[in-house]
Tab-separated table of C-alpha atoms and ligand atoms in Angstrom:
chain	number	residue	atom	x	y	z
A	1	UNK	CA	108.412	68.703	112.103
A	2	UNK	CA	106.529	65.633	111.308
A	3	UNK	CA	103.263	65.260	109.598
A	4	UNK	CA	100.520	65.756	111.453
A	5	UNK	CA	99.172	62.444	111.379
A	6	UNK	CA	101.529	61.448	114.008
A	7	UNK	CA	99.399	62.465	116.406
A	8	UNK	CA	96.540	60.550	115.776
A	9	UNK	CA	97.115	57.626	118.084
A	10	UNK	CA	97.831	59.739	120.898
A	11	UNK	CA	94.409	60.925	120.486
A	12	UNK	CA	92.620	58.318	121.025
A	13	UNK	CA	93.137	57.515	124.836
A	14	UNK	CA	92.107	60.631	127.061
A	15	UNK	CA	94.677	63.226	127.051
A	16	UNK	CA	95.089	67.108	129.063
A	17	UNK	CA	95.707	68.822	126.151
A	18	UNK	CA	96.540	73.214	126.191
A	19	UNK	CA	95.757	74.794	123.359
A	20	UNK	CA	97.173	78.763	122.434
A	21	UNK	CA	97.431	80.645	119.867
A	22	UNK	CA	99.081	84.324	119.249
A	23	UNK	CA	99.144	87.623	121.563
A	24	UNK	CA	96.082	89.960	120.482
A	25	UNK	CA	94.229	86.911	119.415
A	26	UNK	CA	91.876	87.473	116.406
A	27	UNK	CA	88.632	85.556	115.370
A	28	UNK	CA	90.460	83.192	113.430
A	29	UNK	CA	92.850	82.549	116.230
A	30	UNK	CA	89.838	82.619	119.076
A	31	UNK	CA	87.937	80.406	116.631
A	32	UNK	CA	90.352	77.596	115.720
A	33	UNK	CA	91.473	77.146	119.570
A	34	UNK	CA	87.691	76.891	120.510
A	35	UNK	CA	86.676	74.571	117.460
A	36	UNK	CA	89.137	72.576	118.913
A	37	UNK	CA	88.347	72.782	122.140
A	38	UNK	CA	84.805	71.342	121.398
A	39	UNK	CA	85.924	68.702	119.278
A	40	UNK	CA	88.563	67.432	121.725
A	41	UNK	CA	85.900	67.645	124.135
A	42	UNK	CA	83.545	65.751	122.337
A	43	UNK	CA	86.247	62.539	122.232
A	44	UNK	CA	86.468	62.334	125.702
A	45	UNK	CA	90.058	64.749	126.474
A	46	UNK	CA	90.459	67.443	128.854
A	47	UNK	CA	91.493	70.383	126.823
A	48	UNK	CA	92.101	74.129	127.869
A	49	UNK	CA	92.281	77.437	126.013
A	50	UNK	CA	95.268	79.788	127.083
A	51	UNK	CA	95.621	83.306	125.331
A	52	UNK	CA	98.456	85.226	125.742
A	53	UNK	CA	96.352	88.105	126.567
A	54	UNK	CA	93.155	89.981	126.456
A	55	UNK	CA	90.487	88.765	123.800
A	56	UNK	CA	88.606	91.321	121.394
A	57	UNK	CA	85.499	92.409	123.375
A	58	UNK	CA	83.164	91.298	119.888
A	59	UNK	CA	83.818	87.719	120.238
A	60	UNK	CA	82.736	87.112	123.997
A	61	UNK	CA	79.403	85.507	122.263
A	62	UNK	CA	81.584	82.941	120.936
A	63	UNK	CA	80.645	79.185	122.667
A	64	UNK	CA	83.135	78.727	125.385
A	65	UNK	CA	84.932	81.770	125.566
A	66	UNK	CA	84.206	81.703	129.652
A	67	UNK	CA	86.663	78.837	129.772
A	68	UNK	CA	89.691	80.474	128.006
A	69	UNK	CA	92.576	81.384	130.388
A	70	UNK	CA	94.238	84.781	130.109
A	71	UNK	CA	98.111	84.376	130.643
A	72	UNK	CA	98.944	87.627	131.026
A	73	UNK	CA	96.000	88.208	134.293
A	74	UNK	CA	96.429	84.196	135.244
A	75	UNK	CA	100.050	83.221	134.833
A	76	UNK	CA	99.606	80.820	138.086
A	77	UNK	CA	96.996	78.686	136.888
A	78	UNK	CA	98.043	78.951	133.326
A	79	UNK	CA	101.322	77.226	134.157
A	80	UNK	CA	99.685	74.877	136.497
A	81	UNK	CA	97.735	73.792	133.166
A	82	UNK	CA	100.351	73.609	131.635
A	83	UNK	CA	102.096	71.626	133.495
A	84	UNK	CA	99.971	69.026	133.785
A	85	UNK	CA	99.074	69.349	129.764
A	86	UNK	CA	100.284	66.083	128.121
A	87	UNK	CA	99.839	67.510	124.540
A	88	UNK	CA	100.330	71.193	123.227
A	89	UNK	CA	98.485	72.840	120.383
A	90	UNK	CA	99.763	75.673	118.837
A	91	UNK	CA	97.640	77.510	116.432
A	92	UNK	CA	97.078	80.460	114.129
A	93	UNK	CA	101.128	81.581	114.928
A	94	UNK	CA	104.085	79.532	113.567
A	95	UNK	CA	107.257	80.913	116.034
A	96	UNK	CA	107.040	81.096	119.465
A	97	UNK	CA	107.728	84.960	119.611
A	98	UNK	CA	104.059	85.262	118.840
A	99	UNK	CA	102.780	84.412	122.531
A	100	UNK	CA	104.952	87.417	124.298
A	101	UNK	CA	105.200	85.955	128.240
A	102	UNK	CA	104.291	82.596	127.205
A	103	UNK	CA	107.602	82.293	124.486
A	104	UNK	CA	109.691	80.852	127.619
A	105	UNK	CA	107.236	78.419	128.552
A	106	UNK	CA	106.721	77.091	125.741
A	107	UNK	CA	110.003	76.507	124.539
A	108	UNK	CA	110.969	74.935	128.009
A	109	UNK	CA	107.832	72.689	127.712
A	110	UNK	CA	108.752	69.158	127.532
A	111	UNK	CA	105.408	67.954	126.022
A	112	UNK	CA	105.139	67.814	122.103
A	113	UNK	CA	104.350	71.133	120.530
A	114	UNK	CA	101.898	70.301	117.606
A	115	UNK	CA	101.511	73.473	114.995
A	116	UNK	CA	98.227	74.209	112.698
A	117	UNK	CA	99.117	77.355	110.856
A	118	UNK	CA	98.724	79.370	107.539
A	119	UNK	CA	101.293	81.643	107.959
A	120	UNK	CA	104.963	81.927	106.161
A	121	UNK	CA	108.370	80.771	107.392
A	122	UNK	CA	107.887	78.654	110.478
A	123	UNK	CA	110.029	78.019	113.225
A	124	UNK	CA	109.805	74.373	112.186
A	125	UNK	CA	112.379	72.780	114.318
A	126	UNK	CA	110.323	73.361	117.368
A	127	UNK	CA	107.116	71.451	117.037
A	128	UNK	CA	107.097	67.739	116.979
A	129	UNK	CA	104.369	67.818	114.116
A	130	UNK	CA	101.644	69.499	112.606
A	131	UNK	CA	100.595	71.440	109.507
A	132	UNK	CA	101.771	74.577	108.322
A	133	UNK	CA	99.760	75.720	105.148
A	134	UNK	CA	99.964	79.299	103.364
A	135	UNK	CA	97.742	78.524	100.818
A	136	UNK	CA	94.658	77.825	103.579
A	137	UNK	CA	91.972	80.446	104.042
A	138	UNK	CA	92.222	80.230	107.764
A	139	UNK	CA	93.455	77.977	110.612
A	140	UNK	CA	89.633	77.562	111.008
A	141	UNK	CA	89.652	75.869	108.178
A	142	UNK	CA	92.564	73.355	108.935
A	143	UNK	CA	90.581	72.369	112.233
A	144	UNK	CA	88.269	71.371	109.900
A	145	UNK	CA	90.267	69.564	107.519
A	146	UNK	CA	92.242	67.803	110.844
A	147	UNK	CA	88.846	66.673	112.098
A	148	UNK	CA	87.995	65.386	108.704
A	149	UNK	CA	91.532	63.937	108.424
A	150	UNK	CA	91.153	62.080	111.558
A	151	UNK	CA	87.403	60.959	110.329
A	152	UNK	CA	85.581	62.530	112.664
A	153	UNK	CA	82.494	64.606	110.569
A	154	UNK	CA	79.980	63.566	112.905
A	155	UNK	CA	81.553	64.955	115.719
A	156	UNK	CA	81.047	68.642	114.147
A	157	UNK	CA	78.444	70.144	116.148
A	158	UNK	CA	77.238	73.821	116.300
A	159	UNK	CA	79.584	74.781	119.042
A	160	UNK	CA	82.511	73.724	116.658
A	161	UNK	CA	80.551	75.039	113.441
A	162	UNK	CA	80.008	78.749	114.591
A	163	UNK	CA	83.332	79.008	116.065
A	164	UNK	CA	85.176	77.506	112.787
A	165	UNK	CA	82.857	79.331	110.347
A	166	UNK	CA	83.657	83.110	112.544
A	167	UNK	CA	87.716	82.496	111.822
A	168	UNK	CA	87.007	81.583	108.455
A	169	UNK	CA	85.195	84.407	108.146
A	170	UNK	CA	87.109	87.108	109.343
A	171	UNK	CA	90.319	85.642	107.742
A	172	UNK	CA	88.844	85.479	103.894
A	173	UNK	CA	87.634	89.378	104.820
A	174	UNK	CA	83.786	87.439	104.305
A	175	UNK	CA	84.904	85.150	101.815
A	176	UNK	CA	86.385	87.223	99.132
A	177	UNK	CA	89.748	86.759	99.409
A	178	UNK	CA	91.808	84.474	96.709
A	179	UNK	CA	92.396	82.243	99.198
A	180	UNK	CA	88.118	81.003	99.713
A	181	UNK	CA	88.468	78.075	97.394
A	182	UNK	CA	86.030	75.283	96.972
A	183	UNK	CA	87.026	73.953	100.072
A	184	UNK	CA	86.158	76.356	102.252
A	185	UNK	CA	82.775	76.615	100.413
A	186	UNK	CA	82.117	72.779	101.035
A	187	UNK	CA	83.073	73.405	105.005
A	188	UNK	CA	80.300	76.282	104.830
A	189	UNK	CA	77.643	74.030	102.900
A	190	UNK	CA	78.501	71.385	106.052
A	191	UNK	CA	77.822	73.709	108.688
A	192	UNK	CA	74.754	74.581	106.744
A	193	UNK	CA	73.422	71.222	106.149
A	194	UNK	CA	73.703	71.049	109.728
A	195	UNK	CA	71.660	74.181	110.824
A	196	UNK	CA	74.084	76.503	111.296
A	197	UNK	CA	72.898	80.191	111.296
A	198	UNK	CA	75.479	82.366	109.834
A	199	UNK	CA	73.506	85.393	109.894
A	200	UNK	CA	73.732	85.804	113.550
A	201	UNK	CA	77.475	85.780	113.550
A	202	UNK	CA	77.898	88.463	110.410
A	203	UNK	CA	75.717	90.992	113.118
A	204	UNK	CA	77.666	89.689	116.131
A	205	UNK	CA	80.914	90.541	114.912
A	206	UNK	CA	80.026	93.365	112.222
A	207	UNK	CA	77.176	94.986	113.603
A	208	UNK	CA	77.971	95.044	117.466
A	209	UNK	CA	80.278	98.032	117.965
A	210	UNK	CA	80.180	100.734	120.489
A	211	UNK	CA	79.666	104.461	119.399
A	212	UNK	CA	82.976	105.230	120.346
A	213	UNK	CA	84.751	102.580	117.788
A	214	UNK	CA	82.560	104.160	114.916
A	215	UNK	CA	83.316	107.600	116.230
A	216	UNK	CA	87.057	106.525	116.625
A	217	UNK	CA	87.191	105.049	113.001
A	218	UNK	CA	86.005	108.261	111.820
A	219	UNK	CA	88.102	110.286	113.258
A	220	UNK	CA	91.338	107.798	111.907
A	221	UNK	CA	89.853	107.948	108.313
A	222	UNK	CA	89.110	111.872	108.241
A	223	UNK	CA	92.002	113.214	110.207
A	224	UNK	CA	94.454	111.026	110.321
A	225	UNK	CA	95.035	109.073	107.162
A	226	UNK	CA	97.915	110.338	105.068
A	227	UNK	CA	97.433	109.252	101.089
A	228	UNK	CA	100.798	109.965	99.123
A	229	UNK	CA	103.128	107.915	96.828
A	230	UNK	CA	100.598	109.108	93.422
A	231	UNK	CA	97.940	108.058	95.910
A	232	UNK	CA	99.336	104.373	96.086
A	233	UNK	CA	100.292	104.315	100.109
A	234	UNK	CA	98.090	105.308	103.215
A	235	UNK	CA	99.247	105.809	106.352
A	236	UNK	CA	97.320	105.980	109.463
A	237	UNK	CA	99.316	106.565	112.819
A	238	UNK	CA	97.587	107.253	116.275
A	239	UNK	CA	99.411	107.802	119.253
A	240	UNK	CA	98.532	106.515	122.452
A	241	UNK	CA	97.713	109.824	122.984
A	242	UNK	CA	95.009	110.259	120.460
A	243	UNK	CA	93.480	106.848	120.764
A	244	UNK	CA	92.469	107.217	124.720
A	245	UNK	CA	89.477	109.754	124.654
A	246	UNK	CA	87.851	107.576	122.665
A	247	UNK	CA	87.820	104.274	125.368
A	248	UNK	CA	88.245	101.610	123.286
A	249	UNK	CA	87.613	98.101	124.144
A	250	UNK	CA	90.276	94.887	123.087
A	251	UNK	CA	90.024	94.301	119.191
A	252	UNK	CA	88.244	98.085	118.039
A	253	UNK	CA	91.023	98.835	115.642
A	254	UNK	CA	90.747	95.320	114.104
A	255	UNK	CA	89.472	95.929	110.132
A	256	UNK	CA	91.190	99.667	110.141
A	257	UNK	CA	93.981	98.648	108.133
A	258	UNK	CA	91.948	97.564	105.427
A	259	UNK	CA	89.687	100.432	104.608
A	260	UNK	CA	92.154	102.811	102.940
A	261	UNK	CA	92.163	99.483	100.505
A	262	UNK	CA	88.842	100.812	99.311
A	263	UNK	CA	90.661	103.830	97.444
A	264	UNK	CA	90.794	102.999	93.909
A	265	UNK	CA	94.250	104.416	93.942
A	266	UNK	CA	95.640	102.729	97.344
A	267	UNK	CA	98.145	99.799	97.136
A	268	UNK	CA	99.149	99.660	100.608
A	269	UNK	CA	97.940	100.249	103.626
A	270	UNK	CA	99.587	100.850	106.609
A	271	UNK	CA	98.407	101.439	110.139
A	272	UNK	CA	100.395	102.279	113.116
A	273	UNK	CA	99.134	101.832	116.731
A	274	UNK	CA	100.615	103.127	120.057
A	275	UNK	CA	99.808	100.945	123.144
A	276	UNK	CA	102.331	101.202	126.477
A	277	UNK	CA	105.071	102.921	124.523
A	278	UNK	CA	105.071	99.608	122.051
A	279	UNK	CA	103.813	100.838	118.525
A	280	UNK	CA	101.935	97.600	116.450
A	281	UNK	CA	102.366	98.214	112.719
A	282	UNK	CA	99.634	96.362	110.658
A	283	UNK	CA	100.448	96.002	106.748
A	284	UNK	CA	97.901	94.958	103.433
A	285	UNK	CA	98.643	95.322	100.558
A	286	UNK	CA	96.770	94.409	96.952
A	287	UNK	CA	98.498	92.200	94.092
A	288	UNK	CA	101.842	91.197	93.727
A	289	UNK	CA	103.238	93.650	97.138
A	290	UNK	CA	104.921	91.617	99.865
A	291	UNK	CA	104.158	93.064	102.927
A	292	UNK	CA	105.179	89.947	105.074
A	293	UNK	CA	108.738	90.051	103.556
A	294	UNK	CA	109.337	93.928	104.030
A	295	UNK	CA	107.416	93.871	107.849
A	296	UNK	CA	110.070	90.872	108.631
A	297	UNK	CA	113.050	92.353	107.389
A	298	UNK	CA	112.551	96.341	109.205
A	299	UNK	CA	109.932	95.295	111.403
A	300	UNK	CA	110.313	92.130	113.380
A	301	UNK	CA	107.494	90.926	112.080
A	302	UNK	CA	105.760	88.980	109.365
A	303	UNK	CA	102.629	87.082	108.557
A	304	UNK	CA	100.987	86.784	104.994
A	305	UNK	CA	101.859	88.093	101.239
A	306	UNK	CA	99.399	90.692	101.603
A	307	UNK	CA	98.755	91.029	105.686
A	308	UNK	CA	101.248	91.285	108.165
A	309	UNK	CA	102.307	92.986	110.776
A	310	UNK	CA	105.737	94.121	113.190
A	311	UNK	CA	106.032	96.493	115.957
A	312	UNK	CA	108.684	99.217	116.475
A	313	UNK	CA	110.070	100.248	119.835
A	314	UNK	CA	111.378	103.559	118.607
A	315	UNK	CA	109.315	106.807	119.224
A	316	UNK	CA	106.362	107.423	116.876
A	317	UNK	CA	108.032	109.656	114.742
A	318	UNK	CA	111.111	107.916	113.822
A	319	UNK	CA	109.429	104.446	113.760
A	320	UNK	CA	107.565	106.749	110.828
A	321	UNK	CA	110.370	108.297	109.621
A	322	UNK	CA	112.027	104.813	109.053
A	323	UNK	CA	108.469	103.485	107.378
A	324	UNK	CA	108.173	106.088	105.199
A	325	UNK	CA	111.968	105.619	104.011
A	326	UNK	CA	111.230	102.376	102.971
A	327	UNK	CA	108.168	101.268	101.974
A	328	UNK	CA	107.678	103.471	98.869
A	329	UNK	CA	110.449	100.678	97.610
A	330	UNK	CA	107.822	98.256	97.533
A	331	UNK	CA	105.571	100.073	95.942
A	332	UNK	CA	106.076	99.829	91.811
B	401	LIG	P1	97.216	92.207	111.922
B	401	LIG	O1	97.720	93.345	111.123
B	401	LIG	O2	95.765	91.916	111.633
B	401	LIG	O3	97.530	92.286	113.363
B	401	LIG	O4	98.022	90.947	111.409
B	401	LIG	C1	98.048	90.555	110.064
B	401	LIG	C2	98.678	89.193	109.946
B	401	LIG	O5	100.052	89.241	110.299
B	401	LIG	C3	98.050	88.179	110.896
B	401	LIG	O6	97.935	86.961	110.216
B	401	LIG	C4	98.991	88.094	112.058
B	401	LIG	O7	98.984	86.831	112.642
B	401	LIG	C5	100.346	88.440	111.441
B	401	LIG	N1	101.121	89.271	112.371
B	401	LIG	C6	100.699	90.373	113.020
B	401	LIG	N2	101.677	90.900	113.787
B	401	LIG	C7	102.768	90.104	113.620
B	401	LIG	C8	104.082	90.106	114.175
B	401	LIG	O8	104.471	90.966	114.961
B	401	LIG	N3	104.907	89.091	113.772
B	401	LIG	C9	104.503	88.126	112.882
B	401	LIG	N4	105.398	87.169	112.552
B	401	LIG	N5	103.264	88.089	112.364
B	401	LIG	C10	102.407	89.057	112.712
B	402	LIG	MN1	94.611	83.266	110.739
C-alpha cells in the first residue's frame, strides 16, 4: 500500500468517487464517509456513500445521510455506482470481510481501493494507498488530518465539522479515551472557531432514545449480566429471542458493552447478540487486556487493544461455552 499522498493529483480533476465503510456502520464510520462526502463535494467530484447495510436509527440527523445507499436493500444501483466510480474509499474497516455482500465487489473492483483506518492488522496488499493508523482517535479524525494534508482548511464547513466531530466523539467514548491527544483537541477548537455547536450533537446521539432501548438496557444490566472471574469478567448474552419484545431500532445496543466497565471490579466486558441465527460478540476491556488479539484468534474477528468484536455461528450456548473456556486466560 502506498502512502496516501499518492492520491492527491488524482484529486484535483473531477472524479466519481464511492465511498464505504464497515457492515453495522457506527458514528465514526457514518461520520468519516459523510465528512468526506462534503469535502469531496466541495472540490467539485461526484462522490457517493454506500453502507453495507442498515444505519443506526440516532444518526439520521446527520447532514446527508438521505444520500447514503444501502447495499444490502439497493444492490442494483449500488453496483451501478460502482461501476462507474473511478476512485474507491474505504474507511473505518481495514479487510474487506468487513462489508459482508459487498467483500466480492470490492475485491473484483478494478478502480484503486484507497484505505483510512485506525484499526490493527490490515489487509494491506489490497488497497493501492492510504493510511492505516492505530494510534488515531477515530477515522474522523484522519479525514481531518487528509483534508489538512492536502491543504484544504478552508474547505471545512459545518456539514463536514458536525459529521467529523460525531465519529470523533463516539470513538474517544466523549473524549476520554487515551487515544484524545492534542490533536484531536486542536480539530475540536477548529470546528469551534468556526461555529460549530457541539451541544446539539451530545443530545442527538445521547439523549434521543426510545423508551424501549432504556427499558431494554435495563432489563440486559439487571437480568442478564453475569459478573464472575473475582468480579473481573461480565457477560451479557441475549438471544434473539429475548431482544424482540422490546422492538429495537438499528444501533440500540451500541454503548452496552461498555457499561459493565463502570464496575470497579470489571476488566472485561463482553456482550453477545443474536440477530438471524448469527451471534455478534462485542469485547472492551481496561489496561493492558487484548481483546482484538483473543476476538481474532476464536472469533473471526478483531478491531482495537481494548474494543473489538467477532461473531460465532454456533448456537448460543456453545458459542458461550467456548467464551467462557477461554477468556478467563486473558484475564490476570
Ligand atoms: P463493536 O463491538 O462496537 O461492534 O466493535 C468494536 C470495534 O471492533 C470496532 O472498531 C469495530 O470496527 C471492530 N469490530 C467489530 N466487529 C468486528 C469483526 O467482526 N471483525 C473485525 N475485524 N473487527 C470488528
Ligand atoms: Mn472507528
Amino acid at each position: 500500500m502506498l502512502s496516501i499522498d499518492h492520491i492527491f493529483q488524482a484529486l484535483e480533476s473531477p472524479k466519481k468517487i464511492f465511498i464505504t465503510t464497515h457492515q453495522k456502520p457506527d458514528a465514526d464510520a457514518i461520520g468519516s464517509s459523510l465528512g468526506l462526502y462534503h469535502y469531496l463535494k466541495q472540490k467539485g467530484h461526484q462522490p457517493t456513500v454506500v453502507v453495507p447495510n442498515e444505519l443506526p436509527d440516532f444518526l439520521h440527523w446527520m447532514p446527508g445521510v438521505d444520500t447514503v445507499l444501502n447495499f444490502e436493500s439497493e444492490p442494483k444501483t449500488c453496483m451501478g455506482v460502482l461501476k462507474e466510480a473511478e476512485l474507491i474509499f474505504c474507511l473505518d474497516f481495514n479487510h474487506l470481510s468487513r462489508v459482508k455482500l459487498l467483500e466480492a465487489p470490492l475485491r473484483n473492483a478494478v478502480q484503486p481501493l484507497i484505505l483510512i483506518d485506525h484499526h490493527l492488522q490490515p489487509e494491506a496488499e489490497v488497497f493501492y494507498a492510504g493510511t492505516s493508523d492505530p494510534e488515531k482517535s477515530s477515522t474522523c479524525e484522519m479525514i481531518y488530518d487528509f483534508i489538512l494534508q492536502v491543504g484544504d482548511q478552508e474547505l471545512i464547513n459545518d456539514d463536514i465539522a458536525r459529521c467529523l466531530y460525531t465519529g470523533a466523539m463516539t470513538d474517544t467514548g466523549s473524549f476520554r479515551f487515551p487515544a484524545t491527544n492534542a490533536n484531536v483537541h486542536e480539530m475540536i477548537a477548529f470546528f469551534k472557531k468556526r461555529g460549530l455547536q457541539h451541544s446539539r450533537i451530545h443530545e442527538d446521539v445521547y439523549d434521543s432514545w426510545t423508551e424501549n432501548r432504556m427499558r431494554f438496557i435495563g432489563y440486559a444490566m439487571h437480568q442478564k449480566m453475569e459478573v464472575s472471574a473475582n468480579g473481573k469478567l461480565a457477560i451479557i448474552a441475549l438471544s434473539e429471542e429475548e431482544i424482540r419484545p422490546f422492538n429495537l431500532l438499528a444501533g440500540d445496543t451500541e454503548g452496552l458493552v461498555n457499561m459493565p466497565l463502570g464496575i470497579n471490579t470489571v476488566k472485561v466486558s463482553v456482550l453477545l447478540t443474536q440477530k438471524n441465527g448469527l451471534i455478534k460478540l462485542s469485547f472492551r476491556s481496561k489496561g493492558q487486556i487484548d481483546v482484538s488479539s483473543f476476538s481474532r484468534e476464536y472469533f473471526n474477528g478483531g478491531g482495537h487493544f481494548n474494543a473489538a468484536g467477532g461473531s460465532s455461528e454456533e448456537s448460543m450456548e456453545v458459542t458461550l461455552k467456548k467464551l467462557k473456556s477461554l477468556i478467563t486466560n486473558i484475564i490476570p
